[in-house]
Each structure stands twice: as structure tokens, then as C-alpha cells.
PDB file of C-alpha atoms in Angstrom:
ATOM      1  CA  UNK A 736     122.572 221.409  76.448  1.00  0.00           C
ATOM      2  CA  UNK A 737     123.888 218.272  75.832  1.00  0.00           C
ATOM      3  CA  UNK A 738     122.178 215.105  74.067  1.00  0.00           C
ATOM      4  CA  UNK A 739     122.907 212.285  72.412  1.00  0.00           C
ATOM      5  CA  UNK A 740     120.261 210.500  70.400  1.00  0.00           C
ATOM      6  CA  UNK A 741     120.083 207.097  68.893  1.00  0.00           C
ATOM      7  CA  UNK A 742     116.973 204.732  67.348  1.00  0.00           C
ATOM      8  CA  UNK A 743     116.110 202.361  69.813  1.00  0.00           C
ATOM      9  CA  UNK A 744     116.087 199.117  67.488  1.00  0.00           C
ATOM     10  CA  UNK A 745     117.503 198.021  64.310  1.00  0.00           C
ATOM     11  CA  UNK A 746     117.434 194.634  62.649  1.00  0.00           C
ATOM     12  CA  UNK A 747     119.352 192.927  59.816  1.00  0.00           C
ATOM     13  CA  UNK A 748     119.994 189.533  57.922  1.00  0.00           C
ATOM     14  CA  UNK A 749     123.296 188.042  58.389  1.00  0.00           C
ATOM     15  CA  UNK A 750     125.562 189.297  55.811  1.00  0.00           C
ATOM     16  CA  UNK A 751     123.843 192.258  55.149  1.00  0.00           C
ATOM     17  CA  UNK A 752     125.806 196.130  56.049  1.00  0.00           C
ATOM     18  CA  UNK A 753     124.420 197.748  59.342  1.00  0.00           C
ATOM     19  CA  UNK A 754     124.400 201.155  60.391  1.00  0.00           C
ATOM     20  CA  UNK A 755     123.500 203.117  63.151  1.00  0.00           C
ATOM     21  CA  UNK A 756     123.252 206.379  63.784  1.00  0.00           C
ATOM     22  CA  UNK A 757     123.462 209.134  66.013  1.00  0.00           C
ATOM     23  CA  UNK A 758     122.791 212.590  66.523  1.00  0.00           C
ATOM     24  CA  UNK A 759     124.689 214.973  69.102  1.00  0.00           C
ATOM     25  CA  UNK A 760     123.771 218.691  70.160  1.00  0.00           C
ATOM     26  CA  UNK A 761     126.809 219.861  71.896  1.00  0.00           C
ATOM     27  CA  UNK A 762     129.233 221.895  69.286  1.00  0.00           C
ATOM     28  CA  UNK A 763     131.989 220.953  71.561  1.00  0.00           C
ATOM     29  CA  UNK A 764     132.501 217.646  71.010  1.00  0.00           C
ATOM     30  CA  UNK A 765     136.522 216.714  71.169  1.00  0.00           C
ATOM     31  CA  UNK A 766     135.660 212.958  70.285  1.00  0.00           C
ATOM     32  CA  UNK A 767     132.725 210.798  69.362  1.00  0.00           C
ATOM     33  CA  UNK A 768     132.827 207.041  70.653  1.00  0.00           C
ATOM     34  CA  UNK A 769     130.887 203.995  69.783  1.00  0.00           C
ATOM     35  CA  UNK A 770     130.736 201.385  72.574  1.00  0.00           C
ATOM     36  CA  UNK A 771     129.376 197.657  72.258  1.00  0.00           C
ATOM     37  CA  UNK A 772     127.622 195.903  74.623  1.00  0.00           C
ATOM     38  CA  UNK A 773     126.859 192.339  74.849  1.00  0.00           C
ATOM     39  CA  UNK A 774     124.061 190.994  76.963  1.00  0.00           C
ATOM     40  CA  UNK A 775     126.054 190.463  80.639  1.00  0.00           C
ATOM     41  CA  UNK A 776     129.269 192.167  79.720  1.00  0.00           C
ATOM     42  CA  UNK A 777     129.990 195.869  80.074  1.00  0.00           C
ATOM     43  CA  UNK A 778     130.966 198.450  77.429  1.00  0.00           C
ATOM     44  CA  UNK A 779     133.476 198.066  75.023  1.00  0.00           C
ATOM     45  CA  UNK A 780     135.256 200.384  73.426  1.00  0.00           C
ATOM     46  CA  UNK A 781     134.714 199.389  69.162  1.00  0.00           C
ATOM     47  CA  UNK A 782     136.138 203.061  67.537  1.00  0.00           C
ATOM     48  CA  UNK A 783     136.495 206.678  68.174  1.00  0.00           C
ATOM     49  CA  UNK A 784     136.753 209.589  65.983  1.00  0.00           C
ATOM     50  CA  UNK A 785     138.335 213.041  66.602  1.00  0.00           C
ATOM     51  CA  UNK A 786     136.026 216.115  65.684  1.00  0.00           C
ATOM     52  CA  UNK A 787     138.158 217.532  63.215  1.00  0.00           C
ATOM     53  CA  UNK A 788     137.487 214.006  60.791  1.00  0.00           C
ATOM     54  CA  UNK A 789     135.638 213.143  58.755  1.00  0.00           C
ATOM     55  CA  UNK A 790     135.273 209.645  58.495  1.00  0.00           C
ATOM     56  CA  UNK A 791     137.583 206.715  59.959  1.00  0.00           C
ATOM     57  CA  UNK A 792     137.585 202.821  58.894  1.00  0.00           C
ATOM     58  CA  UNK A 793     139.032 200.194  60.562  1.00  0.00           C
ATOM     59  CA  UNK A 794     138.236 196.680  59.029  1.00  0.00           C
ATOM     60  CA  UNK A 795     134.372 196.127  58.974  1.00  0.00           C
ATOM     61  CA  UNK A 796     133.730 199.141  60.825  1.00  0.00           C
ATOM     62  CA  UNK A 797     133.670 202.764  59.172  1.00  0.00           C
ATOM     63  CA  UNK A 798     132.650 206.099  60.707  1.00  0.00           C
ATOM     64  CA  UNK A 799     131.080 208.697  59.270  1.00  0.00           C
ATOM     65  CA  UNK A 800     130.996 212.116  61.124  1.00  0.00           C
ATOM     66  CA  UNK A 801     129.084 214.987  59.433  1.00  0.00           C
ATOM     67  CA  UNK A 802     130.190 217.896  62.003  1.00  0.00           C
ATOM     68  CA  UNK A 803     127.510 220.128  60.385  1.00  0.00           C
ATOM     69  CA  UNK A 804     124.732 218.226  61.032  1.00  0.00           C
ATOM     70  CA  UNK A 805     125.924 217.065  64.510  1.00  0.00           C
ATOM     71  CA  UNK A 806     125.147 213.788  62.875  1.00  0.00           C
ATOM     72  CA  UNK A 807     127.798 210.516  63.810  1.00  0.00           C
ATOM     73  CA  UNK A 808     126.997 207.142  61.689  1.00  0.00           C
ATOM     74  CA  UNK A 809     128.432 203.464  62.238  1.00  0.00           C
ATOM     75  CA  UNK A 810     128.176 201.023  59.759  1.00  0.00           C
ATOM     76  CA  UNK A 811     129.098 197.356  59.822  1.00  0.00           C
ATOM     77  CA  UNK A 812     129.845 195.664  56.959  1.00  0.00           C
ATOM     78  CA  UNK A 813     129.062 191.885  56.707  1.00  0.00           C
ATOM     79  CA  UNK A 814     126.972 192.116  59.877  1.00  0.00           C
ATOM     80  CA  UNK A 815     127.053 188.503  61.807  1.00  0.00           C
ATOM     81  CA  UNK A 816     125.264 187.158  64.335  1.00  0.00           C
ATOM     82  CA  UNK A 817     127.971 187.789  66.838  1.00  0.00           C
ATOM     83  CA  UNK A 818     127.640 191.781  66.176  1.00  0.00           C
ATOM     84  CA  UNK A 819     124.289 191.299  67.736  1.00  0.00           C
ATOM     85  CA  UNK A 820     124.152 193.749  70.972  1.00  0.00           C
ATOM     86  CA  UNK A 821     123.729 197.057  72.149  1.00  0.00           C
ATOM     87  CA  UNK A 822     125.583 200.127  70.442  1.00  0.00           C
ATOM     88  CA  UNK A 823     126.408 203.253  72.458  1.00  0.00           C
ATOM     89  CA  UNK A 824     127.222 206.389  70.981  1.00  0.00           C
ATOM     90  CA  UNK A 825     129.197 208.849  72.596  1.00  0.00           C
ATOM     91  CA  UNK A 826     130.545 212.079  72.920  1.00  0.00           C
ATOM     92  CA  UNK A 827     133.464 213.855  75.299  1.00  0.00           C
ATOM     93  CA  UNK A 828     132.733 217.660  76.003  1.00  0.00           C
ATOM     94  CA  UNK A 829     135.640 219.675  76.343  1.00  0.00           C
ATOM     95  CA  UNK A 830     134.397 221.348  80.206  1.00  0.00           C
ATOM     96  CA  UNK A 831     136.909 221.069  83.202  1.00  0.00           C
ATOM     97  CA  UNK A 832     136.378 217.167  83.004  1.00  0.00           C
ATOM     98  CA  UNK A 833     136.029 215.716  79.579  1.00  0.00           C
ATOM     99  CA  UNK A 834     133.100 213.874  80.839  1.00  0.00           C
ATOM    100  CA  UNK A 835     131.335 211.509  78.612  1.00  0.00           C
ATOM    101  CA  UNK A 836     127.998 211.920  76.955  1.00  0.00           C
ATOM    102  CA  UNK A 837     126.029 208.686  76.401  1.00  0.00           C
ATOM    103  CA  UNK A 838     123.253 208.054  73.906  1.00  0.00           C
ATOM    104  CA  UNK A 839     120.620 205.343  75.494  1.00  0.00           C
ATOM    105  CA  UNK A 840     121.826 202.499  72.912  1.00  0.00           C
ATOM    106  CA  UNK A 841     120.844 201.243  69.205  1.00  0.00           C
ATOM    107  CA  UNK A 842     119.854 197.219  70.082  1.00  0.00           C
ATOM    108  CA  UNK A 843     121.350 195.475  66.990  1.00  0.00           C
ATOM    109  CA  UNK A 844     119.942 191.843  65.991  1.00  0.00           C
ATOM    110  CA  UNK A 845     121.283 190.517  63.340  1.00  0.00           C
ATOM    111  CA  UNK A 846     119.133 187.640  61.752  1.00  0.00           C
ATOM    112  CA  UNK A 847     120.753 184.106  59.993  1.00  0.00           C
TER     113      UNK A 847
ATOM    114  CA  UNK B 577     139.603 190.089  79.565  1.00  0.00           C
ATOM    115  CA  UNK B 578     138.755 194.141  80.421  1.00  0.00           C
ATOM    116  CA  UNK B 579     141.048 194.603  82.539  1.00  0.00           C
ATOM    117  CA  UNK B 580     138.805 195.968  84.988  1.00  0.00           C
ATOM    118  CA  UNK B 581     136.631 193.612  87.057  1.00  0.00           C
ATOM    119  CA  UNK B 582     134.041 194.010  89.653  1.00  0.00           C
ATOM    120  CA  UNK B 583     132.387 192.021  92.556  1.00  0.00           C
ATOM    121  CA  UNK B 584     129.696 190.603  93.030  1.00  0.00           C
ATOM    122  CA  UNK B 585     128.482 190.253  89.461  1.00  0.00           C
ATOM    123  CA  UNK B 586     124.792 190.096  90.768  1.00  0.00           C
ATOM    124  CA  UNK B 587     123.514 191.388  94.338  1.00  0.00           C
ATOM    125  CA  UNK B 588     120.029 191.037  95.802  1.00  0.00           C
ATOM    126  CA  UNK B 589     119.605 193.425  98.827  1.00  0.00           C
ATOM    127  CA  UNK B 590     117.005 194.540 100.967  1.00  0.00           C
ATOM    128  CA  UNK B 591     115.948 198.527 101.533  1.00  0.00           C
ATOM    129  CA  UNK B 592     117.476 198.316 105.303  1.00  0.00           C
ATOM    130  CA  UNK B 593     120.878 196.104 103.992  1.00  0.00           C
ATOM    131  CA  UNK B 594     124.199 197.974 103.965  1.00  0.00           C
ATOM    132  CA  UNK B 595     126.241 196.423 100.771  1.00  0.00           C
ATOM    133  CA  UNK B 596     128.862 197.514  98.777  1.00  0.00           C
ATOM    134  CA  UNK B 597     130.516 197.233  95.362  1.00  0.00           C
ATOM    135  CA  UNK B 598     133.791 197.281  94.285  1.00  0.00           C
ATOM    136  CA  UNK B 599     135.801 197.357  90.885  1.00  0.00           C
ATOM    137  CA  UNK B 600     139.690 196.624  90.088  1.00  0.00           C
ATOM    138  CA  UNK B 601     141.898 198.123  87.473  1.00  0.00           C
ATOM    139  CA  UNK B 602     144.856 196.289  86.515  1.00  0.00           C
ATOM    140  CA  UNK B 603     145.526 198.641  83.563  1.00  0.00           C
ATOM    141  CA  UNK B 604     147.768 201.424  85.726  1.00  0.00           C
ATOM    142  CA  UNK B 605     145.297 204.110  85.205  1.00  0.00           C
ATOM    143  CA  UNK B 606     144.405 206.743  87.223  1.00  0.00           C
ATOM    144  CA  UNK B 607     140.497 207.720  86.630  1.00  0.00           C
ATOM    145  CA  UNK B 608     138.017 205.590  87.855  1.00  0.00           C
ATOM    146  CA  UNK B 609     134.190 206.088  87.737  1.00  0.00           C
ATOM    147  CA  UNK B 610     131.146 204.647  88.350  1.00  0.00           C
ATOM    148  CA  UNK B 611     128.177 204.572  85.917  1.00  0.00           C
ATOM    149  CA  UNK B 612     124.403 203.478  86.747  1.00  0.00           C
ATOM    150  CA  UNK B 613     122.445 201.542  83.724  1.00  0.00           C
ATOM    151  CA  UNK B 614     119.045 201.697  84.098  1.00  0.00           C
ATOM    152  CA  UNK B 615     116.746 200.122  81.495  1.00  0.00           C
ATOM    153  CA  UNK B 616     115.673 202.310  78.386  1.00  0.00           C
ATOM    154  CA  UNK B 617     118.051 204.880  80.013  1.00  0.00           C
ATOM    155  CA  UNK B 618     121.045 206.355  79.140  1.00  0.00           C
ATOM    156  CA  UNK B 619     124.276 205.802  80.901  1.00  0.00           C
ATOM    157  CA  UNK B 620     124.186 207.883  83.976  1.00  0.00           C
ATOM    158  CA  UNK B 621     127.729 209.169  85.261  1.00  0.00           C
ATOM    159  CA  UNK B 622     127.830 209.165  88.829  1.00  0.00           C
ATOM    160  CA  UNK B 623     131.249 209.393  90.527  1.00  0.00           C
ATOM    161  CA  UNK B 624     134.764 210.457  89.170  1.00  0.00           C
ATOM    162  CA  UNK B 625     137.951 209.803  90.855  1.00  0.00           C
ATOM    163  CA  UNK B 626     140.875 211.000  89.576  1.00  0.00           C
ATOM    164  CA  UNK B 627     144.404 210.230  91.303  1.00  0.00           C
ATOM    165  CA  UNK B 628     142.457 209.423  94.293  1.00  0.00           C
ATOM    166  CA  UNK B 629     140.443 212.785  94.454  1.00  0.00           C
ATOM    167  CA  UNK B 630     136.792 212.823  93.890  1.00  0.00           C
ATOM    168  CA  UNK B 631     136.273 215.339  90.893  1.00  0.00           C
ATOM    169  CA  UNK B 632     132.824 214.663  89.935  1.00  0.00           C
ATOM    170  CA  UNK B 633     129.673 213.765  91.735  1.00  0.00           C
ATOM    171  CA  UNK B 634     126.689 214.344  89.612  1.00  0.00           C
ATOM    172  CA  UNK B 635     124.244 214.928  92.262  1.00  0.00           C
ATOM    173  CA  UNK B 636     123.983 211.011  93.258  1.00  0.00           C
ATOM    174  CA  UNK B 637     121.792 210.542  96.809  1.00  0.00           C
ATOM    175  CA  UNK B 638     123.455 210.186  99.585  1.00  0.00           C
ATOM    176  CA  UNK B 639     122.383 206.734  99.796  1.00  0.00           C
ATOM    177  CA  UNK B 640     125.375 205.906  97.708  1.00  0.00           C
ATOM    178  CA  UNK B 641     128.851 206.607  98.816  1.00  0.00           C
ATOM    179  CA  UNK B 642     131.903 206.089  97.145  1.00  0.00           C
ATOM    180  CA  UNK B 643     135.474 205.147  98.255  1.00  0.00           C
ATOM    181  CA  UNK B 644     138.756 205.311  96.287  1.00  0.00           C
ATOM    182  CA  UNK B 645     141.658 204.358  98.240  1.00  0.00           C
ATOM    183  CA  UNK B 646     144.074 204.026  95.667  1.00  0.00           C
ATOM    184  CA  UNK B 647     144.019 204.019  91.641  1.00  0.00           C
ATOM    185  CA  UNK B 648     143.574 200.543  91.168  1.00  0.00           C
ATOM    186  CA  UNK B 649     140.516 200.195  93.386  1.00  0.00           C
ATOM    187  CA  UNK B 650     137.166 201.934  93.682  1.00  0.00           C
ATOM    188  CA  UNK B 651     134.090 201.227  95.826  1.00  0.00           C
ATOM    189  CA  UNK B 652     130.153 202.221  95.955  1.00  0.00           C
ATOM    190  CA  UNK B 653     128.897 201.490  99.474  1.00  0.00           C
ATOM    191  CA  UNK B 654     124.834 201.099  99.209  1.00  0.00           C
ATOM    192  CA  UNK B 655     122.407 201.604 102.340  1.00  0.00           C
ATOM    193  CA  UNK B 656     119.157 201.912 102.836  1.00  0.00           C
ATOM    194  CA  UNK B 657     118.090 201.789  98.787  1.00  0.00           C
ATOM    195  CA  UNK B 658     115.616 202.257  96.786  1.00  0.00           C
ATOM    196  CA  UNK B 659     113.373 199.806  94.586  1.00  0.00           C
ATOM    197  CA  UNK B 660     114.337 202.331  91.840  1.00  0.00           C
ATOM    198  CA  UNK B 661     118.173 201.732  92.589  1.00  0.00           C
ATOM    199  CA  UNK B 662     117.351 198.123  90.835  1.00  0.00           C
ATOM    200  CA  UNK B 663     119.864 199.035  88.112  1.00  0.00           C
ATOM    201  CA  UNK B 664     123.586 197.758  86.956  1.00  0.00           C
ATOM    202  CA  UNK B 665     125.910 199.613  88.109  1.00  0.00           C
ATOM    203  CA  UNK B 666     129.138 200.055  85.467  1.00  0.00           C
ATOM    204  CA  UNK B 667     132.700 200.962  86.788  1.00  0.00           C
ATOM    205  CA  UNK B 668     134.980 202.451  84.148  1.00  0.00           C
ATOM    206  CA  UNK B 669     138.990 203.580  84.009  1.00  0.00           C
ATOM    207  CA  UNK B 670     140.852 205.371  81.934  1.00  0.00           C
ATOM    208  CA  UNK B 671     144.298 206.736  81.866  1.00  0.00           C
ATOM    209  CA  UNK B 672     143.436 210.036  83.679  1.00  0.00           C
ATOM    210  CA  UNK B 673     140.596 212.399  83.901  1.00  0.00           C
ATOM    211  CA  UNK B 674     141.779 214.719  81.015  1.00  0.00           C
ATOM    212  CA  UNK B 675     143.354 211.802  79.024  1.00  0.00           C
ATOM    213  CA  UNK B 676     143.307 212.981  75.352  1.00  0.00           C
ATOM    214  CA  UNK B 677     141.267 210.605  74.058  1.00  0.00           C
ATOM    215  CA  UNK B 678     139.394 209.694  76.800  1.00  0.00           C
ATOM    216  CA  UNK B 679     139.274 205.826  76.322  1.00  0.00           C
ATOM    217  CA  UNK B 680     137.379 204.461  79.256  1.00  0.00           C
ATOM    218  CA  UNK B 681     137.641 200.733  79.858  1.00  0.00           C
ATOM    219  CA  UNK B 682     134.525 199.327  80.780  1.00  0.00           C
ATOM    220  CA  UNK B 683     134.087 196.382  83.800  1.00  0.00           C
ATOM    221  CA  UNK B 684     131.473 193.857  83.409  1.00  0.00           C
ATOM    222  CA  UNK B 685     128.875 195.624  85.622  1.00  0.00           C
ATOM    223  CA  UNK B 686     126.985 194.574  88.787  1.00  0.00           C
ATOM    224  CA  UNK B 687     123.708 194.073  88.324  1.00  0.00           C
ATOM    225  CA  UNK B 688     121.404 195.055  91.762  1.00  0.00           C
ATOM    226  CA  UNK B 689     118.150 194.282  92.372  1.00  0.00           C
ATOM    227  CA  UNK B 690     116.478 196.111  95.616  1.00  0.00           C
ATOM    228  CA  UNK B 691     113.340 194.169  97.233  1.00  0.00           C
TER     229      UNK B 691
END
């Protein structure tokens, strides 16, 4: 079946690395997403990694995919206050649609 | 700026009311879907539209039915909710259906209470 899993909560001091992680069941995954949300605003689209990688960085950001364990990390390094929100995980399954597979969010507050 | 915006940002409705949603894409794609947040809940997909032709509806009432008239604009029309319809309801495009990397762009939501 397909599920996406996340911790509900995590909190942090200002300055300090965050990460957040994820677990997936489908085998299928094409691509793994994480999606920020700030309080009133929709989704936005931070980083995405294909299945066949291992790991991807872009500035503060890094991904760490370990296909094995079906297990998908973010971390943030030098976590401010304005990276406070909520953090989606995702996955696309390759069916007839590429539909998108949603974990229920990881709230990140990040304390000064 | 998302590039995809929807009205009203906030809707109060009663059970009997007859409302509706609707979301603009002004990035030239040609998916469009609508999404229900609920709280503690996972993203729920409910419609897909691709090039104008419904591909997906994951077993949404029939309380809510979409429109798509062209790619650049898609609409939820609501009657007769529920109380447990209180939700905000997330339209999302990307470049098509099968797009490669399946970047969906997110709008800003409408959030809907039912009373």
C-alpha cells in the first residue's frame, strides 16, 4: 500500500541544524518531495530527489535518501526563525497517473 | 507570488448554501487538481484534470463537483455540505499529468468553514 510517515513535531534553537524525516512504503517511488508550508500560504515546493540518488544539497538544505530503508531525511542547516512551518514529505508512484503521496506534515518551530 | 491563486481565501457557508471555489494558473500548465487539508490529516487528492479531461476522482461525494473549462482555470462547486467539509481546500498545477518530475505548484488554499 502506500504511506508516508512523518513525526508530528520537532523543535530547535535558532542556529541550530534541523532534520526531519520520513519514511515511505511504496518501492515505486520515481521522486520524493519536501513541501513547506507557512501558516496561511499553501505548499511550496523546497527540493526533490530522484529515486536512483542518494543524497542532493542545495544551499542550507541537503537530502538524504536511503532507498533500502524506504527512509527520506531533510536537514536544515542554520535553522532560523523564518524556517518555522509545516514540512511535507512526499512521494510520486509510478501508476497510470504519477499521483502524489503526502505524509501528514513535520511542524517545525524554531526557537531564538 | 505562486503563480496560482484562488478565491475566496476564506468562505463561511451554511449546509443548504450552494458556493463554489475557483483557482487560476498563470504558469501555462496543463494539470490542475484540487487537494482537501484537513487538520492532523494528510493531504487528500481529490480531483485531477489534465488538458481539460478529468483523470482522477478519488471517490470525493457528490456534494463536490468540479469544473475545468480550460487549463488555466479550475473550479469546486460545494452544495449542501457537511460540518466535516470544514477543511482548506488546496488547488495545485503542474506542467501535465505525467510531467517527469511532477512539480506541482501550490495556490494559497481556501479555507471553509460549514455551520
Amino acid at each position: 500500500g502506500e504511506d508516508v510517515e512523518q513525526s508530528l513535531f520537532l523543535s530547535v534553537r535558532e542556529g541550530d541544524s534541523s532534520v526531519i524525516n520520513c519514511t515511505y512504503t511504496d518501492s515505486s517511488s520515481t521522486y520524493l518531495y519536501w513541501y513547506k508550508q507557512e501558516p496561511g500560504a499553501g505548499l511550496q515546493l523546497l527540493t526533490y530527489i530522484f529515486s536512483n540518488m542518494d543524497m542532493k544539497q542545495d544551499q542550507r538544505l541537503t537530502v538524504l535518501l536511503n532507498k533500502k530503508d524506504k527512509h527520506l531525511s531533510l536537514r536544515i542547516a542554520d535553522t532560523q526563525t523564518g524556517d518555522s512551518a509545516i514540512y511535507f514529505c512526499a512521494e510520486s508512484i509510478m501508476d497510470s497517473s504519477y499521483k502524489l503521496i503526502f505524509g501528514s506534515g513535520t511542524r517545525l518551530l524554531v526557537r531564538p | 507570488e505562486t503563480g496560482v491563486t484562488q478565491t475566496p481565501r476564506h468562505l463561511v457557508m451554511g449546509m443548504t448554501n450552494k458556493k463554489s471555489l475557483k483557482c487560476e494558473q498563470h504558469l501555462g500548465h496543463n494539470a490542475m487538481y484540487w487537494y482537501k487539508q484537513s487538520a492532523k490529516k494528510p493531504l487528500e487528492l481529490m480531483f485531477v484534470y489534465n488538458f481539460k479531461e478529468q483523470t482522477e476522482n478519488n471517490s470525493v461525494p457528490s456534494r463536490f463537483s468540479p469544473e475545468c473549462p480550460n487549463s488555466s482555470h479550475l473550479f469546486l462547486h460545494l452544495h449542501t455540505l457537511q460540518p466535516e467539509d470544514s477543511a482548506l481546500y488546496l488547488c495545485a498545477s503542474s506542467q501535465d499529468e505525467r510531467a517527469r518530475s511532477y512539480e506541482q505548484y501550490f495556490g494559497p488554499g481556501t479555507r471553509l468553514t460549514v455551520t
